[in-house]
Coordinates of C-alpha atoms and ligand atoms in Angstrom, one line a residue:
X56 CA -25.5 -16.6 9.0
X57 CA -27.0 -13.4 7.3
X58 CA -25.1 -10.0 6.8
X59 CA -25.7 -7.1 4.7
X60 CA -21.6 -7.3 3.4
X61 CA -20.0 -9.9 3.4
X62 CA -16.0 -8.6 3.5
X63 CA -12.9 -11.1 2.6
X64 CA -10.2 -9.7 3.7
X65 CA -9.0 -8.6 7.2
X66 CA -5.8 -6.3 5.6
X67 CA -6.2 -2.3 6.3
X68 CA -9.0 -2.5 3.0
X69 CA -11.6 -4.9 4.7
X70 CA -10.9 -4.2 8.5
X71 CA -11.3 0.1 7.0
X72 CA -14.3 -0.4 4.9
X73 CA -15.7 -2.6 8.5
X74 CA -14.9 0.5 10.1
X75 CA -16.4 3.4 7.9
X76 CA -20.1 0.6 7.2
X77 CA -20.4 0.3 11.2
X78 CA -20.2 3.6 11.0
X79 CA -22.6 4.0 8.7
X80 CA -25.1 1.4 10.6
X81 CA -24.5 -1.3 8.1
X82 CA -24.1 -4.8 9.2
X83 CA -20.7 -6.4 8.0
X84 CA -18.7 -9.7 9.1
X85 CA -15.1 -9.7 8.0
X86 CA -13.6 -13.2 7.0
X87 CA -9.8 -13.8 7.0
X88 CA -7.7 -16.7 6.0
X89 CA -5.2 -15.9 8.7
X90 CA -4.7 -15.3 12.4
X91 CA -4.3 -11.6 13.4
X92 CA -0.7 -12.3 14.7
X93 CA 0.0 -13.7 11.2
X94 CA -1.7 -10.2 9.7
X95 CA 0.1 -7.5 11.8
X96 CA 3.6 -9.6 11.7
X97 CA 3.2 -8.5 7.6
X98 CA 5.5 -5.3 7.4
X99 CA 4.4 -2.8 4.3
X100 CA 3.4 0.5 4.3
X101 CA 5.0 3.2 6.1
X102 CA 3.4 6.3 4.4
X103 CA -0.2 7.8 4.9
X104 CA -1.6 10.8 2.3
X105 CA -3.3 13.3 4.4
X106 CA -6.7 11.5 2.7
X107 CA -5.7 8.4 4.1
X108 CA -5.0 10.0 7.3
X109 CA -8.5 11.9 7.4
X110 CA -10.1 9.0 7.0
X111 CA -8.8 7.0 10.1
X112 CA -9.9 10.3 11.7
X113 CA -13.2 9.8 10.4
X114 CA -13.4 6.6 11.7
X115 CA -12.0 7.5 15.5
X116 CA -9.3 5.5 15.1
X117 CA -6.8 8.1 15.1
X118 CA -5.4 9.0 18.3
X119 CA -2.4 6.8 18.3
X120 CA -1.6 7.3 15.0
X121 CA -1.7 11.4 15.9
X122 CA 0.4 10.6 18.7
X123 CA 2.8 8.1 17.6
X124 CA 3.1 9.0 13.9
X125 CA 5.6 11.4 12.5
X126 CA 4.6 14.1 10.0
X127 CA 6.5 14.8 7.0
X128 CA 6.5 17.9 5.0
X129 CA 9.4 16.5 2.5
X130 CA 11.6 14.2 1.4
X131 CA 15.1 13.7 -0.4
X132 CA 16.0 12.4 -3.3
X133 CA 19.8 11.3 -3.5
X134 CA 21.7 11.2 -6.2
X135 CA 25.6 12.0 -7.6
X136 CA 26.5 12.1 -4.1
X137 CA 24.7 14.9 -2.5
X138 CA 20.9 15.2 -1.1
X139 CA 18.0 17.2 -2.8
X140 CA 14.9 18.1 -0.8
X141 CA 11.4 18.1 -2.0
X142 CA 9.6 20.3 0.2
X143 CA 6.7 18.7 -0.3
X144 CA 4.9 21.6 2.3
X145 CA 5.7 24.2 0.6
X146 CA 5.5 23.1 -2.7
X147 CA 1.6 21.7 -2.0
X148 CA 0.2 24.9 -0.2
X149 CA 0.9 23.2 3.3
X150 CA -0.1 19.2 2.7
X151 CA 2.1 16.9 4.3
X152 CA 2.3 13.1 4.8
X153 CA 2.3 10.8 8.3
X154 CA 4.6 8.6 8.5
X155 CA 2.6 5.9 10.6
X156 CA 3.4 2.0 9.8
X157 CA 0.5 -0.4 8.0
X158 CA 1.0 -2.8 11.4
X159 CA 0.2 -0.4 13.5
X160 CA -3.2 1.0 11.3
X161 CA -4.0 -2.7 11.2
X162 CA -3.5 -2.8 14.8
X163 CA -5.6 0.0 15.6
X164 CA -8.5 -1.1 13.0
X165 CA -8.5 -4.6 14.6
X166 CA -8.5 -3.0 18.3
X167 CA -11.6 -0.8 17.2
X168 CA -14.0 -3.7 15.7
X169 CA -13.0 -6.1 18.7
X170 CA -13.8 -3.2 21.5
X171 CA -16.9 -2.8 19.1
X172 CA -17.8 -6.0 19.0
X173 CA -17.8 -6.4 15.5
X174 CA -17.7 -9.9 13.2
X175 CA -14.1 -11.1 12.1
X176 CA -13.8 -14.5 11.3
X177 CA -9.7 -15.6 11.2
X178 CA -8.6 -18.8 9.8
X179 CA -11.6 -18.9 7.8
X180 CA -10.6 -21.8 5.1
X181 CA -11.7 -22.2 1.6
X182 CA -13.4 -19.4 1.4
X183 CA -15.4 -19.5 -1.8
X184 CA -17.7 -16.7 -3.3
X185 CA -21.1 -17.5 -4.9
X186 CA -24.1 -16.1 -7.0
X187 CA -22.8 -12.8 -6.7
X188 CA -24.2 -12.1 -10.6
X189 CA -27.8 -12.5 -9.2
X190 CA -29.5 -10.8 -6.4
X191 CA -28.5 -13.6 -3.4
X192 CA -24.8 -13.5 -2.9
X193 CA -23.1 -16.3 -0.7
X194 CA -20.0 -16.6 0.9
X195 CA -19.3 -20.2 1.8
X196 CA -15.9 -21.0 4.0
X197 CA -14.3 -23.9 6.6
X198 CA -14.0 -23.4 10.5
X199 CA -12.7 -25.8 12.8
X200 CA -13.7 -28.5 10.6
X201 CA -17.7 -27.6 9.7
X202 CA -18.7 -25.7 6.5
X203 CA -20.1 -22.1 7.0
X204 CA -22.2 -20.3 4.9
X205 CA -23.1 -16.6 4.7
X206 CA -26.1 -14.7 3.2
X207 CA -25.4 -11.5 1.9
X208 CA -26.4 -8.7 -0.5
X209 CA -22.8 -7.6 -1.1
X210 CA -19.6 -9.1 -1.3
X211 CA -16.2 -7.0 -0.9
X212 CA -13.7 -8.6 -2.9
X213 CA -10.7 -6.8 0.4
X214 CA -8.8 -10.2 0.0
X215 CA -5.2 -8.8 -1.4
X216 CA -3.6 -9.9 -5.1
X217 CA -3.2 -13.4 -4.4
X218 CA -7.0 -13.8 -2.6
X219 CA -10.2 -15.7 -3.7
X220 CA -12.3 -12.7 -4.9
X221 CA -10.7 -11.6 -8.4
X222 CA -10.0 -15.0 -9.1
X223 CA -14.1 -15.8 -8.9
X224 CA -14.7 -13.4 -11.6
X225 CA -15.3 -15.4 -15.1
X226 CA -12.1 -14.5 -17.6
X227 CA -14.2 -12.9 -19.5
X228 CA -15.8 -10.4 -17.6
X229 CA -12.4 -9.1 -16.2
X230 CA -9.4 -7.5 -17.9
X231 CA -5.7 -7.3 -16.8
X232 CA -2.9 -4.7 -17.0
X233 CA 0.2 -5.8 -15.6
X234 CA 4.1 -4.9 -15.8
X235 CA 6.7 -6.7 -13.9
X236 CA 10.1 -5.1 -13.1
X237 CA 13.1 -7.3 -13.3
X238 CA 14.2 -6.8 -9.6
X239 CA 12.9 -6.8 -6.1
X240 CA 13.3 -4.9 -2.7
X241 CA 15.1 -6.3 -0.1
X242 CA 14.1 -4.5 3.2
X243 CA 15.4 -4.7 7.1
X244 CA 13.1 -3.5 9.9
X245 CA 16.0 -2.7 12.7
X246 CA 15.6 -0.7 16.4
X247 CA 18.1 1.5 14.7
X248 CA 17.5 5.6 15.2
X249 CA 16.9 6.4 11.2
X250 CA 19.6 8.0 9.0
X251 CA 17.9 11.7 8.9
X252 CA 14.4 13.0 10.4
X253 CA 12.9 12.4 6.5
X254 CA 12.9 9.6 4.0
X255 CA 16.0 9.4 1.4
X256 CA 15.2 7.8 -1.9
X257 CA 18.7 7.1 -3.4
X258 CA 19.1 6.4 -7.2
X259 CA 22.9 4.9 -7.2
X260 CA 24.7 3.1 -10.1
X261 CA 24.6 0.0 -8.0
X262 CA 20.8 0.5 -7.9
X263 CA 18.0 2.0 -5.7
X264 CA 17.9 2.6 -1.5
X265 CA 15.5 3.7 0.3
X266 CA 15.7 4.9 4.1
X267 CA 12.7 5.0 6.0
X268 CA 11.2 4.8 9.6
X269 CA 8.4 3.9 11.5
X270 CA 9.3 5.8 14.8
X271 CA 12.4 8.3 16.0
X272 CA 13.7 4.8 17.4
X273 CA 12.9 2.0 14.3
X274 CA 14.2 2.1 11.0
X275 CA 13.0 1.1 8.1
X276 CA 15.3 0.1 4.8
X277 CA 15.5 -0.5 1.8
X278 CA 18.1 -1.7 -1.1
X279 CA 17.1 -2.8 -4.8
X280 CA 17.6 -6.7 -5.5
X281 CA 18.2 -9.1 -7.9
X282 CA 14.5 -11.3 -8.6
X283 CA 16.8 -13.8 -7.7
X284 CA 18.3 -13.0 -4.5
X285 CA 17.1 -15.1 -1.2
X286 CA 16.5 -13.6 2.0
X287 CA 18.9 -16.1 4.3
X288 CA 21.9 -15.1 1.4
X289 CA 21.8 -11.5 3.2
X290 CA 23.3 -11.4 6.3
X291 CA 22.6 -8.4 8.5
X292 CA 25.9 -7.0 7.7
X293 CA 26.0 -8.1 4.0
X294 CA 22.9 -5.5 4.2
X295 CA 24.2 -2.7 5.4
X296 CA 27.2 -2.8 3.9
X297 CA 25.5 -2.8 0.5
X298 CA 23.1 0.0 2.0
X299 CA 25.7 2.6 2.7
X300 CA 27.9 1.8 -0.3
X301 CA 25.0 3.1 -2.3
X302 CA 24.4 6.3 0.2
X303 CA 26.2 9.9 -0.1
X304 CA 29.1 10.5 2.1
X305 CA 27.2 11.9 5.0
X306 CA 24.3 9.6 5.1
X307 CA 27.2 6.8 5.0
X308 CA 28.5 8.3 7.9
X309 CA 25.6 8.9 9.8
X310 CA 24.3 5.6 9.2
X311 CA 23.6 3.6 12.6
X312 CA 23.4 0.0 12.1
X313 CA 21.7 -3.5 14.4
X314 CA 20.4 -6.6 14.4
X315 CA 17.3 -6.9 12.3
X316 CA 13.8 -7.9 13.4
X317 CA 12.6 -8.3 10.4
X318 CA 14.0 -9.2 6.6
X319 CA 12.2 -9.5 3.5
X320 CA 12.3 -9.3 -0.3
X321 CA 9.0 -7.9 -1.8
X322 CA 8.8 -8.0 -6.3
X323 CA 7.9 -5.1 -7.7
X324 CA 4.7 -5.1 -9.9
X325 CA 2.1 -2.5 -11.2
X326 CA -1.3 -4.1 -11.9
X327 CA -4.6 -3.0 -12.7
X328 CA -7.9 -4.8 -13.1
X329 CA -11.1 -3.9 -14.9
X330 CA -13.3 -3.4 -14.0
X331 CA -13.6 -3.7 -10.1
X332 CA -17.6 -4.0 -10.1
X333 CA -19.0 -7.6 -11.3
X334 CA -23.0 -7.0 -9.9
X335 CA -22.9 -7.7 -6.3
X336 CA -18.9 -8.4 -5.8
X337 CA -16.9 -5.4 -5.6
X338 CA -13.0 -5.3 -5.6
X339 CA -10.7 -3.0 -3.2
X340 CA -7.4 -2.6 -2.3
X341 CA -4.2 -5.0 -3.8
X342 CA -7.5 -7.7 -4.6
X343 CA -7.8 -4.5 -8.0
X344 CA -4.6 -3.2 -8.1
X345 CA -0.6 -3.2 -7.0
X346 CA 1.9 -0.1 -7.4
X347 CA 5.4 -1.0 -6.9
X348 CA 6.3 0.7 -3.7
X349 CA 8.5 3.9 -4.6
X350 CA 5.4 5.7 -4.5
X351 CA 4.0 4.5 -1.3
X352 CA 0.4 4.2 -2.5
X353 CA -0.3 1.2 -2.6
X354 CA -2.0 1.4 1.0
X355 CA -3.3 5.0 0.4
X356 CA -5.4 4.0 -2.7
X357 CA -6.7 0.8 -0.8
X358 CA -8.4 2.8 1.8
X359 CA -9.7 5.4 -1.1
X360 CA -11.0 2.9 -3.1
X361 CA -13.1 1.4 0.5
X362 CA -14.0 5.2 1.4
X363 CA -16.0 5.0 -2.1
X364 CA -17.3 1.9 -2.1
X365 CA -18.6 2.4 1.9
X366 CA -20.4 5.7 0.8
X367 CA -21.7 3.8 -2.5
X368 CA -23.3 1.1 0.2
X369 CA -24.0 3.5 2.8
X370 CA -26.4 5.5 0.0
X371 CA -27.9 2.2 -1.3
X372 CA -29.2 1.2 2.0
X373 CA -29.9 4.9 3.5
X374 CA -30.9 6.4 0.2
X375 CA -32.2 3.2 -1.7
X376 CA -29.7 4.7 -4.6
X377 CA -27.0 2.6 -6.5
X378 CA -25.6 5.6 -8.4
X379 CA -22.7 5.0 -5.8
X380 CA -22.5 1.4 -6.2
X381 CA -22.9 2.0 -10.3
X382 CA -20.1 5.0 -10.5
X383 CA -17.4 3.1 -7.9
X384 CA -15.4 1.4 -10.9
X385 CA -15.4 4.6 -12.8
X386 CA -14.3 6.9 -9.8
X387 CA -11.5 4.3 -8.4
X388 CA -10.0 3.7 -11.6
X389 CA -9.3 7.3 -12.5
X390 CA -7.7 7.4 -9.1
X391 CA -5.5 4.7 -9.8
X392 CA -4.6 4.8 -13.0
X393 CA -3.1 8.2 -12.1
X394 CA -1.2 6.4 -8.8
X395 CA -0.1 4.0 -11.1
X396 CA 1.6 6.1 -13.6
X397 CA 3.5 8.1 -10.7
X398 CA 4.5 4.9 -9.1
X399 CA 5.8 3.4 -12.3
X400 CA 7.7 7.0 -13.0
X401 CA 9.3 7.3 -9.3
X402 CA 10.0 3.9 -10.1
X403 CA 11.6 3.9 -13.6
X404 CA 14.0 7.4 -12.0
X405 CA 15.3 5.8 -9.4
X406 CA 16.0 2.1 -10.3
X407 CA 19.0 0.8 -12.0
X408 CA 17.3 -1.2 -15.0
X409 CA 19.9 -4.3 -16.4
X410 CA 18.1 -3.5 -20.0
X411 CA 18.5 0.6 -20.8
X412 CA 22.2 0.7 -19.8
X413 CA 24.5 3.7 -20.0
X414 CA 22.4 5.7 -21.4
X415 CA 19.3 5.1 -19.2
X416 CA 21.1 6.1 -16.5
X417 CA 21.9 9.6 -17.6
X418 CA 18.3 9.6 -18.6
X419 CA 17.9 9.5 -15.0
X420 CA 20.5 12.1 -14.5
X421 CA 19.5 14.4 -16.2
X422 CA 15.8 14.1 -15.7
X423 CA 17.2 14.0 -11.6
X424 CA 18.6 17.1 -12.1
X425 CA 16.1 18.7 -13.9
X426 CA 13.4 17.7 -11.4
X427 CA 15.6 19.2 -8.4
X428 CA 16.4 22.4 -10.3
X429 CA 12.6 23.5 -11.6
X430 CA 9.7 24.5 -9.8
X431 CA 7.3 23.3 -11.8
X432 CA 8.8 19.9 -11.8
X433 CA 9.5 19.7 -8.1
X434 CA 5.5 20.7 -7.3
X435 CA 4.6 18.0 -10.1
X436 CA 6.5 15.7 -7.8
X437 CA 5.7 16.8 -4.4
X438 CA 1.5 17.0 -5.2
X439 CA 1.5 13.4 -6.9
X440 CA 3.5 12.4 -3.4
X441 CA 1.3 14.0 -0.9
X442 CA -1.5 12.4 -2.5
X443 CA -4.2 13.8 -5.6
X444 CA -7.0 15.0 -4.4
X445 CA -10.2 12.5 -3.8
Ligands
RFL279 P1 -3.6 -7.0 2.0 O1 -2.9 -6.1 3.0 O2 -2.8 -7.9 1.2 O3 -4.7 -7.8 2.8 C1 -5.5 -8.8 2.3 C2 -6.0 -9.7 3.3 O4 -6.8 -10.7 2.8 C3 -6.4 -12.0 3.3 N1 -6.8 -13.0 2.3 C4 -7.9 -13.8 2.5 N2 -8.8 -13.9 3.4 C5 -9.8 -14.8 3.2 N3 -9.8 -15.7 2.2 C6 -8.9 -15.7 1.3 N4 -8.9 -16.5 0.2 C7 -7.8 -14.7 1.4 N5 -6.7 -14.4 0.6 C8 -6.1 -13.4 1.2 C9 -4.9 -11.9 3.6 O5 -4.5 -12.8 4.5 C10 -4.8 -10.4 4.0 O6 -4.9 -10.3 5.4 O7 -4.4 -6.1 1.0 P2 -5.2 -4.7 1.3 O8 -6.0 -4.7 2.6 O9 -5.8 -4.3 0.0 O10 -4.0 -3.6 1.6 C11 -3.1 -3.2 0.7 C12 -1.8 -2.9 1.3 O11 -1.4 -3.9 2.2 C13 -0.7 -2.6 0.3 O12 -1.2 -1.9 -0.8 C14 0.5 -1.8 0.9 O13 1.2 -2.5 1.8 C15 1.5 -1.4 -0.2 N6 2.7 -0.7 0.3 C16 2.7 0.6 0.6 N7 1.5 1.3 0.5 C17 1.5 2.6 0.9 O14 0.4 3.3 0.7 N8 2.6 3.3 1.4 C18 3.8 2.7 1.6 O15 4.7 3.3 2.1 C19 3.9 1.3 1.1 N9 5.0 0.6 1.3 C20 3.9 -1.4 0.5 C21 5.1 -0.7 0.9 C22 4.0 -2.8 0.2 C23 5.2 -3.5 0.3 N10 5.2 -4.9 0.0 C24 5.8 -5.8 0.8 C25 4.4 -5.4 -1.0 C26 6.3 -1.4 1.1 C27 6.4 -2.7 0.8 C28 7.7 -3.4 0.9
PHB280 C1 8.3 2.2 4.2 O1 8.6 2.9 5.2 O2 8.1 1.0 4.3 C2 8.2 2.9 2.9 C3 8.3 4.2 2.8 C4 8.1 4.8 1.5 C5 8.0 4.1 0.4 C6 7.9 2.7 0.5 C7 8.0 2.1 1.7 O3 7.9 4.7 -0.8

């Protein structure tokens, strides 16, 4: 088989950079090492930037999302027993966030390229990336028993942290950044009506909560873990019993709780790698980079990071121009670095860390308080959350 970009990856990064080269009149074939069932039962994401949001527009997959989502203009941030809100709205000259789940972008992206009739290859196996250093990429991989290969003159390395596509890259050619933070997020996905109409990122001696939603109907939460905790030690209850221990009195009280439908514990890692161009492979998405989620950007840069790299590919072919394809490192990394270094501050506020004791927590107090009380340090906040400009 011959395509113009090969894409590994059928996560919101390959199935949005699809999207944006159809658009574009480029030919793409996705490749996934899962089934789609297996991809949309992943839950993640639950905030969109407006940039993230535009984009989907751009792409006319929106209308759901526009009907079904829920848009934020702020947030609270919990702390001492009372509620702060960052009115992210006002502070930002009118930007807001959606609140749309990464399942149901997936969904809609999948939806559009099968209606389309666009190339996605699940439970392709093996998947193995060659001579994308010289001017004839291939993509080789295993269906139903034969051995596929595909000709390409791009590969898009879409294929998440633990994929094929940064591992292909020579040692040398590639450097790491990394930090790991010595606990985890145990979250509950329960037909429970959410605790208020906005998120509520608690900081709590007995460490971080987080209550979230994906509709007026489905809740979405959150409580700070030990790296060591398993998923089957939590009972239902155990969960929200810890949850509204660490919430202030009226949150506690308005709390609703149910039966899950889904339970997981996610680590918490930032990670960067450098650079995410190696000749005709390019990186995008968690396959570069992971934020730990306080920020929620880990989706938002994923889809920036494809909107340059399908205008970089889109000029190439159109334009016969790589100063797209030669500047997307560059431009994605400034981008991220600066995600990063918000996610690992939200982060380092609102978690209880074993390792900075007493002291580090009224670090956090007082920086807590501070941020609540100043302007300047609110609109710091509430810009960095809606999402830096592209
Ligand atoms: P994905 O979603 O991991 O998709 C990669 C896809 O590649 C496939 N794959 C392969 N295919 C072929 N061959 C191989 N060898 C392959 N290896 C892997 C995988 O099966 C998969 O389908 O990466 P992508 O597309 O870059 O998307 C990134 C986002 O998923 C991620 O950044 C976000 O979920 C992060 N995140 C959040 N981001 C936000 O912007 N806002 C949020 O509110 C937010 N909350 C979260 C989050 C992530 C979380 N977890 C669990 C890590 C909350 C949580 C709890
Ligand atoms: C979520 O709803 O899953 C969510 C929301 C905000 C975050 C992280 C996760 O910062």
């Amino acid at each position: 088989m011959r395509t113009q970009v090969a894409i590994i990856g059928a996560g919101p990064s390959g199935l949005l950079l699809g999207a944006l080269l159809a658009k574009a009149g480029v030919d793409a074939v996705i490749l996934e090492a899962k089934t789609p069932d297996y991809v949309l039962g992943r839950i993640r994401a639950g905030v969109l930037e407006q940039v993230c949001v535009d984009l989907l527009d751009e792409v006319g997959v929106g209308a759901r999302m526009h009907r079904e989502g829920l848009v934020h203009g702020g947030f609270e941030l919990a702390f001492g027993g009372s509620r702060h809100r960052i009115d992210m709205k006002t502070l930002t000259g009118g930007k807001q966030v959606m609140v749309y789940g990464q399942t149901e972008v997936t969904r809609d992206l999948m939806d559009d390229r099968a209606a389309k009739g666009l190339t996605t290859i699940y439970e392709a196996a093996n998947v193995s990336l060659h001579d994308f250093d010289g001017g004839k990429p291939r993509v080789r991989y295993q269906k139903d028993g034969a051995t596929h290969e595909i000709e390409c003159d791009f590969i898009a390395g879409c294929d998440g942290f633990h994929g094929v596509s940064r591992a292909s890259v020579p040692a040398g050619a590639i450097q790491t950044f990394e930090r790991v933070y010595p606990f985890g997020w145990l979250g509950i996905l329960a037909d429970t009506p959410p605790v208020s109409h906005e998120l509520i990122y608690v900081n709590h001696e007995r460490g971080f909560a987080l209550c979230s939603m994906r509709s007026k109907t489905r809740s979405r939460h959150y409580v700070q873990c030990s790296l060591d905790d398993k998923v089957e030690n939590w009972s239902d209850d155990a969960f929200w019993d810890e949850l509204r221990r660490r919430l202030d009195p009226e949150a506690a009280e308005t709390l609703v709780t149910g039966p899950s439908i889904e339970k997981s514990i996610a680590p918490l890692r930032s990670f960067v790698a450098e650079p995410m161009r190696f000749g005709r492979l390019f990186l995008a998405g968690d396959a570069a980079h992971i934020v730990p989620p306080t920020g929620a950007k880990g989706l938002n840069l994923a889809a920036t990071d494809v909107s340059y790299l399908g205008s970089a590919i889109a000029e190439y072919y159109r334009d016969k121009s790589s100063a797209g394809i030669d500047t997307y490192s560059q431009r994605c990394l400034r981008r991220i670095w600066r995600a990063e270094r918000f996610s690992w501050w939200f982060t380092s506020l609102m978690h209880k860390f074993p390792e900075t004791g007493a002291f580090g927590q009224k670090m956090q107090a007082a920086e807590l308080d501070y941020l609540v009380s100043s302007t300047a340090a609110s609109t710091a906040m509430a810009e960095n959350y809606v999402g830096l400009p592209l």
